[in-house]
Amino acid sequence: DTAVSQTPKYLVTQMGNDKSIKCEQNLGHDTMYWYKQDSKKFLKIMFSYNNKELIINETVPNRFSPKSPDKAHLNLHINSLELGDSAVYFCASSPRGMYNEQFFGPGTRLTVL
Amino acid sequence: RKEVEQDPGPFNVPEGATVAFNCTYSNSASQSFFWYRQDCRKEPKLLMSVYSSGNEDGRFTAQLNRASQYISLLIRDSKLSDSATYLCVVSRSGNTGKLIFGQGTTLQVKP
């Protein structure tokens, strides 16, 4: 009964490639997020969607493009991968609002060689 | 300066010890406050929300001081299973649910 799932769990790729990470939640939440956790362990919001509408778009390179086909799915596509993109990417979901617990997926560990 | 600051530690304590973590936040518009726990190579999970009056959940007590923009977490009678990184998290006003995470404080409880 996985609440928030991500695929793949590990992704190793060469610089310059394009890759996608998929996220699905079965909690019935309206809001989904993408976070990046770098090597220093800082967890930073990248994007958030509410009912397929983009509501948070932090300062990230436009090589990163989120897509939400429906409110249970939020995918992340990354073009022209760079060494600095190596990190753990977490998807999360919550009911809308700042007081609500966010539920995180298991993370996708991306390594760019 | 980071918006949410924590001492990264590590804090190495024996089983049964009481340990306290502190966190400061710089944005006075912050409205909601949390402690999340992250085990090694795992995802963060909510430990507890932090309320202005302070709140307790078993061995865990959280305090908020809005005037000083300071949040604390106290763990009593530490267990080996408490070993993890504890993330201080704030959310600003507005309805986006945007969370700002501190770097985390690492706790290692030893037998």
PDB file of C-alpha atoms in Angstrom:
ATOM      1  CA  ASP A   1       0.000   0.000   0.000  1.00  0.00           C
ATOM      2  CA  THR A   2       2.557   2.563  -1.113  1.00  0.00           C
ATOM      3  CA  ALA A   3       1.265   6.079  -0.494  1.00  0.00           C
ATOM      4  CA  VAL A   4       3.740   8.067  -2.611  1.00  0.00           C
ATOM      5  CA  SER A   5       5.811   6.123  -5.094  1.00  0.00           C
ATOM      6  CA  GLN A   6       8.618   7.231  -7.395  1.00  0.00           C
ATOM      7  CA  THR A   7      10.368   5.554 -10.283  1.00  0.00           C
ATOM      8  CA  PRO A   8      13.157   4.902 -10.791  1.00  0.00           C
ATOM      9  CA  LYS A   9      14.791   4.630  -7.386  1.00  0.00           C
ATOM     10  CA  TYR A  10      18.276   4.997  -8.862  1.00  0.00           C
ATOM     11  CA  LEU A  11      19.269   6.757 -12.064  1.00  0.00           C
ATOM     12  CA  VAL A  12      22.816   6.872 -13.382  1.00  0.00           C
ATOM     13  CA  THR A  13      23.348   8.724 -16.636  1.00  0.00           C
ATOM     14  CA  GLN A  14      25.820  10.718 -18.689  1.00  0.00           C
ATOM     15  CA  MET A  15      26.041  14.490 -18.906  1.00  0.00           C
ATOM     16  CA  GLY A  16      23.906  15.909 -21.657  1.00  0.00           C
ATOM     17  CA  ASN A  17      21.248  13.199 -21.526  1.00  0.00           C
ATOM     18  CA  ASP A  18      17.534  13.795 -20.926  1.00  0.00           C
ATOM     19  CA  LYS A  19      15.769  11.815 -18.207  1.00  0.00           C
ATOM     20  CA  SER A  20      12.402  11.653 -16.452  1.00  0.00           C
ATOM     21  CA  ILE A  21      11.336  10.723 -12.938  1.00  0.00           C
ATOM     22  CA  LYS A  22       7.760   9.668 -12.264  1.00  0.00           C
ATOM     23  CA  CYS A  23       5.704  10.136  -9.117  1.00  0.00           C
ATOM     24  CA  GLU A  24       2.297   8.829  -8.134  1.00  0.00           C
ATOM     25  CA  GLN A  25       0.273   9.219  -4.943  1.00  0.00           C
ATOM     26  CA  ASN A  26      -2.786   7.224  -3.887  1.00  0.00           C
ATOM     27  CA  LEU A  27      -3.701   9.393  -0.909  1.00  0.00           C
ATOM     28  CA  GLY A  28      -6.261  11.510  -2.723  1.00  0.00           C
ATOM     29  CA  HIS A  29      -4.262  14.689  -2.043  1.00  0.00           C
ATOM     30  CA  ASP A  30      -4.697  17.814  -4.123  1.00  0.00           C
ATOM     31  CA  THR A  31      -1.115  19.054  -3.955  1.00  0.00           C
ATOM     32  CA  MET A  32       2.136  17.483  -5.083  1.00  0.00           C
ATOM     33  CA  TYR A  33       5.720  18.699  -4.837  1.00  0.00           C
ATOM     34  CA  TRP A  34       9.220  18.084  -6.106  1.00  0.00           C
ATOM     35  CA  TYR A  35      12.171  18.614  -3.774  1.00  0.00           C
ATOM     36  CA  LYS A  36      15.915  18.345  -4.357  1.00  0.00           C
ATOM     37  CA  GLN A  37      18.268  17.191  -1.594  1.00  0.00           C
ATOM     38  CA  ASP A  38      21.883  17.959  -2.384  1.00  0.00           C
ATOM     39  CA  SER A  39      25.071  16.419  -1.023  1.00  0.00           C
ATOM     40  CA  LYS A  40      24.961  18.759   1.988  1.00  0.00           C
ATOM     41  CA  LYS A  41      21.516  17.367   2.822  1.00  0.00           C
ATOM     42  CA  PHE A  42      19.605  20.607   2.270  1.00  0.00           C
ATOM     43  CA  LEU A  43      16.109  19.811   1.069  1.00  0.00           C
ATOM     44  CA  LYS A  44      14.741  22.525  -1.245  1.00  0.00           C
ATOM     45  CA  ILE A  45      11.362  22.905  -2.913  1.00  0.00           C
ATOM     46  CA  MET A  46      11.473  23.014  -6.693  1.00  0.00           C
ATOM     47  CA  PHE A  47       7.860  22.876  -7.867  1.00  0.00           C
ATOM     48  CA  SER A  48       4.362  22.356  -6.581  1.00  0.00           C
ATOM     49  CA  TYR A  49       1.120  21.566  -8.356  1.00  0.00           C
ATOM     50  CA  ASN A  50      -2.386  21.827  -7.004  1.00  0.00           C
ATOM     51  CA  ASN A  51      -5.024  19.994  -9.034  1.00  0.00           C
ATOM     52  CA  LYS A  52      -2.737  20.076 -12.080  1.00  0.00           C
ATOM     53  CA  GLU A  53      -2.074  23.821 -11.668  1.00  0.00           C
ATOM     54  CA  LEU A  54       1.491  25.033 -11.035  1.00  0.00           C
ATOM     55  CA  ILE A  55       1.518  27.004  -7.773  1.00  0.00           C
ATOM     56  CA  ILE A  56       5.187  27.007  -6.781  1.00  0.00           C
ATOM     57  CA  ASN A  57       7.993  27.441  -9.265  1.00  0.00           C
ATOM     58  CA  GLU A  58      11.258  28.144  -7.505  1.00  0.00           C
ATOM     59  CA  THR A  59      14.364  29.413  -9.203  1.00  0.00           C
ATOM     60  CA  VAL A  60      15.461  26.286 -10.976  1.00  0.00           C
ATOM     61  CA  PRO A  61      17.024  26.024 -14.442  1.00  0.00           C
ATOM     62  CA  ASN A  62      14.456  25.759 -17.194  1.00  0.00           C
ATOM     63  CA  ARG A  63      16.034  22.418 -18.092  1.00  0.00           C
ATOM     64  CA  PHE A  64      13.725  21.105 -15.369  1.00  0.00           C
ATOM     65  CA  SER A  65      10.109  20.774 -16.436  1.00  0.00           C
ATOM     66  CA  PRO A  66       7.378  19.303 -14.268  1.00  0.00           C
ATOM     67  CA  LYS A  67       4.237  17.798 -15.748  1.00  0.00           C
ATOM     68  CA  SER A  68       1.059  16.832 -13.957  1.00  0.00           C
ATOM     69  CA  PRO A  69      -1.284  14.763 -16.160  1.00  0.00           C
ATOM     70  CA  ASP A  70      -3.744  14.440 -13.260  1.00  0.00           C
ATOM     71  CA  LYS A  71      -3.750  15.242  -9.570  1.00  0.00           C
ATOM     72  CA  ALA A  72      -2.364  11.827  -8.620  1.00  0.00           C
ATOM     73  CA  HIS A  73       0.724  12.134 -10.813  1.00  0.00           C
ATOM     74  CA  LEU A  74       3.587  14.608 -11.015  1.00  0.00           C
ATOM     75  CA  ASN A  75       6.526  13.847 -13.270  1.00  0.00           C
ATOM     76  CA  LEU A  76       9.843  15.649 -13.584  1.00  0.00           C
ATOM     77  CA  HIS A  77      11.714  15.850 -16.860  1.00  0.00           C
ATOM     78  CA  ILE A  78      15.299  17.057 -16.948  1.00  0.00           C
ATOM     79  CA  ASN A  79      16.998  18.057 -20.186  1.00  0.00           C
ATOM     80  CA  SER A  80      20.728  18.275 -20.859  1.00  0.00           C
ATOM     81  CA  LEU A  81      21.768  16.845 -17.513  1.00  0.00           C
ATOM     82  CA  GLU A  82      24.744  18.437 -15.754  1.00  0.00           C
ATOM     83  CA  LEU A  83      27.074  17.168 -13.030  1.00  0.00           C
ATOM     84  CA  GLY A  84      25.465  19.552 -10.533  1.00  0.00           C
ATOM     85  CA  ASP A  85      22.096  17.887 -11.037  1.00  0.00           C
ATOM     86  CA  SER A  86      23.348  14.877  -9.076  1.00  0.00           C
ATOM     87  CA  ALA A  87      21.177  14.716  -5.971  1.00  0.00           C
ATOM     88  CA  VAL A  88      18.252  12.894  -4.424  1.00  0.00           C
ATOM     89  CA  TYR A  89      14.902  14.057  -5.782  1.00  0.00           C
ATOM     90  CA  PHE A  90      11.875  13.589  -3.550  1.00  0.00           C
ATOM     91  CA  CYS A  91       8.269  13.782  -4.564  1.00  0.00           C
ATOM     92  CA  ALA A  92       5.707  14.647  -1.884  1.00  0.00           C
ATOM     93  CA  SER A  93       1.983  15.174  -1.579  1.00  0.00           C
ATOM     94  CA  SER A  94      -0.392  16.814   0.881  1.00  0.00           C
ATOM     95  CA  PRO A  95      -3.848  18.251   1.201  1.00  0.00           C
ATOM     96  CA  ARG A  96      -3.638  21.919   0.199  1.00  0.00           C
ATOM     97  CA  GLY A  97      -2.533  24.375   2.881  1.00  0.00           C
ATOM     98  CA  MET A  98       0.461  25.268   4.983  1.00  0.00           C
ATOM     99  CA  TYR A  99      -0.626  23.380   8.099  1.00  0.00           C
ATOM    100  CA  ASN A 100      -0.795  19.984   6.483  1.00  0.00           C
ATOM    101  CA  GLU A 101       1.672  17.150   6.743  1.00  0.00           C
ATOM    102  CA  GLN A 102       3.531  16.384   3.549  1.00  0.00           C
ATOM    103  CA  PHE A 103       4.076  12.728   2.678  1.00  0.00           C
ATOM    104  CA  PHE A 104       7.294  11.994   0.846  1.00  0.00           C
ATOM    105  CA  GLY A 105       8.135   9.333  -1.663  1.00  0.00           C
ATOM    106  CA  PRO A 106      11.254   7.167  -1.204  1.00  0.00           C
ATOM    107  CA  GLY A 107      13.398   9.420  -3.390  1.00  0.00           C
ATOM    108  CA  THR A 108      15.234   9.019  -6.686  1.00  0.00           C
ATOM    109  CA  ARG A 109      19.009   9.091  -6.413  1.00  0.00           C
ATOM    110  CA  LEU A 110      20.319  10.705  -9.613  1.00  0.00           C
ATOM    111  CA  THR A 111      23.983  10.458 -10.482  1.00  0.00           C
ATOM    112  CA  VAL A 112      25.281  12.337 -13.503  1.00  0.00           C
ATOM    113  CA  LEU A 113      28.666  11.170 -14.773  1.00  0.00           C
TER     114      LEU A 113
ATOM    115  CA  ARG B   1      22.259  33.361   5.793  1.00  0.00           C
ATOM    116  CA  LYS B   2      19.933  30.358   5.568  1.00  0.00           C
ATOM    117  CA  GLU B   3      16.277  31.002   6.329  1.00  0.00           C
ATOM    118  CA  VAL B   4      16.202  28.085   8.790  1.00  0.00           C
ATOM    119  CA  GLU B   5      19.373  27.347  10.731  1.00  0.00           C
ATOM    120  CA  GLN B   6      20.264  24.306  12.779  1.00  0.00           C
ATOM    121  CA  ASP B   7      23.428  22.961  14.327  1.00  0.00           C
ATOM    122  CA  PRO B   8      24.211  19.969  12.084  1.00  0.00           C
ATOM    123  CA  GLY B   9      25.854  18.048  14.947  1.00  0.00           C
ATOM    124  CA  PRO B  10      26.348  15.145  15.169  1.00  0.00           C
ATOM    125  CA  PHE B  11      25.039  14.755  18.674  1.00  0.00           C
ATOM    126  CA  ASN B  12      26.344  11.505  20.165  1.00  0.00           C
ATOM    127  CA  VAL B  13      24.456  10.532  23.315  1.00  0.00           C
ATOM    128  CA  PRO B  14      24.076   7.348  25.393  1.00  0.00           C
ATOM    129  CA  GLU B  15      20.780   5.519  25.603  1.00  0.00           C
ATOM    130  CA  GLY B  16      18.516   7.070  28.190  1.00  0.00           C
ATOM    131  CA  ALA B  17      19.961  10.564  27.819  1.00  0.00           C
ATOM    132  CA  THR B  18      17.925  13.709  27.289  1.00  0.00           C
ATOM    133  CA  VAL B  19      18.947  15.741  24.263  1.00  0.00           C
ATOM    134  CA  ALA B  20      17.739  19.086  22.953  1.00  0.00           C
ATOM    135  CA  PHE B  21      17.939  20.519  19.448  1.00  0.00           C
ATOM    136  CA  ASN B  22      17.490  24.159  18.575  1.00  0.00           C
ATOM    137  CA  CYS B  23      16.553  25.916  15.401  1.00  0.00           C
ATOM    138  CA  THR B  24      16.207  29.575  14.419  1.00  0.00           C
ATOM    139  CA  TYR B  25      14.274  31.027  11.509  1.00  0.00           C
ATOM    140  CA  SER B  26      14.776  34.416   9.945  1.00  0.00           C
ATOM    141  CA  ASN B  27      11.451  35.175   8.278  1.00  0.00           C
ATOM    142  CA  SER B  28       8.961  36.650  10.741  1.00  0.00           C
ATOM    143  CA  ALA B  29       6.169  35.851   8.257  1.00  0.00           C
ATOM    144  CA  SER B  30       6.597  32.148   9.048  1.00  0.00           C
ATOM    145  CA  GLN B  31       3.298  30.766  10.239  1.00  0.00           C
ATOM    146  CA  SER B  32       3.590  27.058  10.795  1.00  0.00           C
ATOM    147  CA  PHE B  33       6.376  24.966  12.215  1.00  0.00           C
ATOM    148  CA  PHE B  34       7.310  21.309  12.182  1.00  0.00           C
ATOM    149  CA  TRP B  35       9.939  18.781  13.073  1.00  0.00           C
ATOM    150  CA  TYR B  36      10.520  16.083  10.472  1.00  0.00           C
ATOM    151  CA  ARG B  37      12.698  13.046  10.953  1.00  0.00           C
ATOM    152  CA  GLN B  38      14.894  11.574   8.210  1.00  0.00           C
ATOM    153  CA  ASP B  39      16.595   8.213   8.599  1.00  0.00           C
ATOM    154  CA  CYS B  40      19.763   7.515   6.617  1.00  0.00           C
ATOM    155  CA  ARG B  41      18.977   7.198   2.889  1.00  0.00           C
ATOM    156  CA  LYS B  42      15.239   7.431   3.536  1.00  0.00           C
ATOM    157  CA  GLU B  43      12.575  10.047   2.988  1.00  0.00           C
ATOM    158  CA  PRO B  44      11.639  12.680   5.587  1.00  0.00           C
ATOM    159  CA  LYS B  45       8.609  11.924   7.756  1.00  0.00           C
ATOM    160  CA  LEU B  46       6.661  14.250   9.999  1.00  0.00           C
ATOM    161  CA  LEU B  47       7.624  13.836  13.652  1.00  0.00           C
ATOM    162  CA  MET B  48       5.412  16.558  15.075  1.00  0.00           C
ATOM    163  CA  SER B  49       3.946  19.960  14.419  1.00  0.00           C
ATOM    164  CA  VAL B  50       5.013  22.761  16.760  1.00  0.00           C
ATOM    165  CA  TYR B  51       2.420  24.980  18.385  1.00  0.00           C
ATOM    166  CA  SER B  52       2.863  28.313  20.148  1.00  0.00           C
ATOM    167  CA  SER B  53       1.809  26.836  23.476  1.00  0.00           C
ATOM    168  CA  GLY B  54       4.323  24.016  23.160  1.00  0.00           C
ATOM    169  CA  ASN B  55       3.310  20.418  22.658  1.00  0.00           C
ATOM    170  CA  GLU B  56       4.350  16.980  23.733  1.00  0.00           C
ATOM    171  CA  ASP B  57       4.121  13.567  22.115  1.00  0.00           C
ATOM    172  CA  GLY B  58       5.411  10.844  24.365  1.00  0.00           C
ATOM    173  CA  ARG B  59       9.124  11.404  24.906  1.00  0.00           C
ATOM    174  CA  PHE B  60       9.201  14.331  22.480  1.00  0.00           C
ATOM    175  CA  THR B  61       8.488  17.946  23.415  1.00  0.00           C
ATOM    176  CA  ALA B  62       8.483  20.830  20.949  1.00  0.00           C
ATOM    177  CA  GLN B  63       8.557  24.519  21.850  1.00  0.00           C
ATOM    178  CA  LEU B  64       8.140  27.665  19.773  1.00  0.00           C
ATOM    179  CA  ASN B  65       9.239  31.168  20.712  1.00  0.00           C
ATOM    180  CA  ARG B  66       7.874  33.546  18.080  1.00  0.00           C
ATOM    181  CA  ALA B  67       9.483  36.627  19.634  1.00  0.00           C
ATOM    182  CA  SER B  68      12.943  35.074  19.368  1.00  0.00           C
ATOM    183  CA  GLN B  69      12.100  33.117  16.187  1.00  0.00           C
ATOM    184  CA  TYR B  70      13.342  29.985  17.838  1.00  0.00           C
ATOM    185  CA  ILE B  71      12.097  26.381  17.829  1.00  0.00           C
ATOM    186  CA  SER B  72      13.290  23.523  20.000  1.00  0.00           C
ATOM    187  CA  LEU B  73      12.883  19.777  20.231  1.00  0.00           C
ATOM    188  CA  LEU B  74      13.561  17.844  23.431  1.00  0.00           C
ATOM    189  CA  ILE B  75      13.926  14.072  23.412  1.00  0.00           C
ATOM    190  CA  ARG B  76      13.803  12.337  26.766  1.00  0.00           C
ATOM    191  CA  ASP B  77      15.018   8.818  27.536  1.00  0.00           C
ATOM    192  CA  SER B  78      16.737   8.437  24.148  1.00  0.00           C
ATOM    193  CA  LYS B  79      16.415   5.084  22.389  1.00  0.00           C
ATOM    194  CA  LEU B  80      18.746   3.563  19.830  1.00  0.00           C
ATOM    195  CA  SER B  81      15.900   3.902  17.329  1.00  0.00           C
ATOM    196  CA  ASP B  82      15.917   7.687  17.774  1.00  0.00           C
ATOM    197  CA  SER B  83      19.163   7.838  15.775  1.00  0.00           C
ATOM    198  CA  ALA B  84      18.313   9.924  12.716  1.00  0.00           C
ATOM    199  CA  THR B  85      18.515  13.438  11.317  1.00  0.00           C
ATOM    200  CA  TYR B  86      15.952  15.873  12.705  1.00  0.00           C
ATOM    201  CA  LEU B  87      14.812  18.570  10.295  1.00  0.00           C
ATOM    202  CA  CYS B  88      13.408  21.868  11.477  1.00  0.00           C
ATOM    203  CA  VAL B  89      10.789  23.085   9.004  1.00  0.00           C
ATOM    204  CA  VAL B  90       8.798  26.295   8.647  1.00  0.00           C
ATOM    205  CA  SER B  91       6.058  27.408   6.313  1.00  0.00           C
ATOM    206  CA  ARG B  92       5.226  30.999   5.453  1.00  0.00           C
ATOM    207  CA  SER B  93       1.785  32.493   5.325  1.00  0.00           C
ATOM    208  CA  GLY B  94      -0.260  31.744   2.228  1.00  0.00           C
ATOM    209  CA  ASN B  95      -1.855  28.590   1.058  1.00  0.00           C
ATOM    210  CA  THR B  96       0.828  27.051  -1.133  1.00  0.00           C
ATOM    211  CA  GLY B  97       2.173  24.620   1.460  1.00  0.00           C
ATOM    212  CA  LYS B  98       5.736  25.679   0.699  1.00  0.00           C
ATOM    213  CA  LEU B  99       8.077  24.250   3.343  1.00  0.00           C
ATOM    214  CA  ILE B 100      11.506  25.664   4.164  1.00  0.00           C
ATOM    215  CA  PHE B 101      13.834  23.024   5.606  1.00  0.00           C
ATOM    216  CA  GLY B 102      16.829  23.447   7.860  1.00  0.00           C
ATOM    217  CA  GLN B 103      19.947  21.427   7.160  1.00  0.00           C
ATOM    218  CA  GLY B 104      19.048  18.980   9.893  1.00  0.00           C
ATOM    219  CA  THR B 105      20.676  17.891  13.157  1.00  0.00           C
ATOM    220  CA  THR B 106      22.095  14.391  13.263  1.00  0.00           C
ATOM    221  CA  LEU B 107      21.542  12.347  16.416  1.00  0.00           C
ATOM    222  CA  GLN B 108      23.401   9.137  17.161  1.00  0.00           C
ATOM    223  CA  VAL B 109      22.243   7.258  20.231  1.00  0.00           C
ATOM    224  CA  LYS B 110      24.778   4.729  21.456  1.00  0.00           C
ATOM    225  CA  PRO B 111      24.272   1.692  23.729  1.00  0.00           C
TER     226      PRO B 111
END
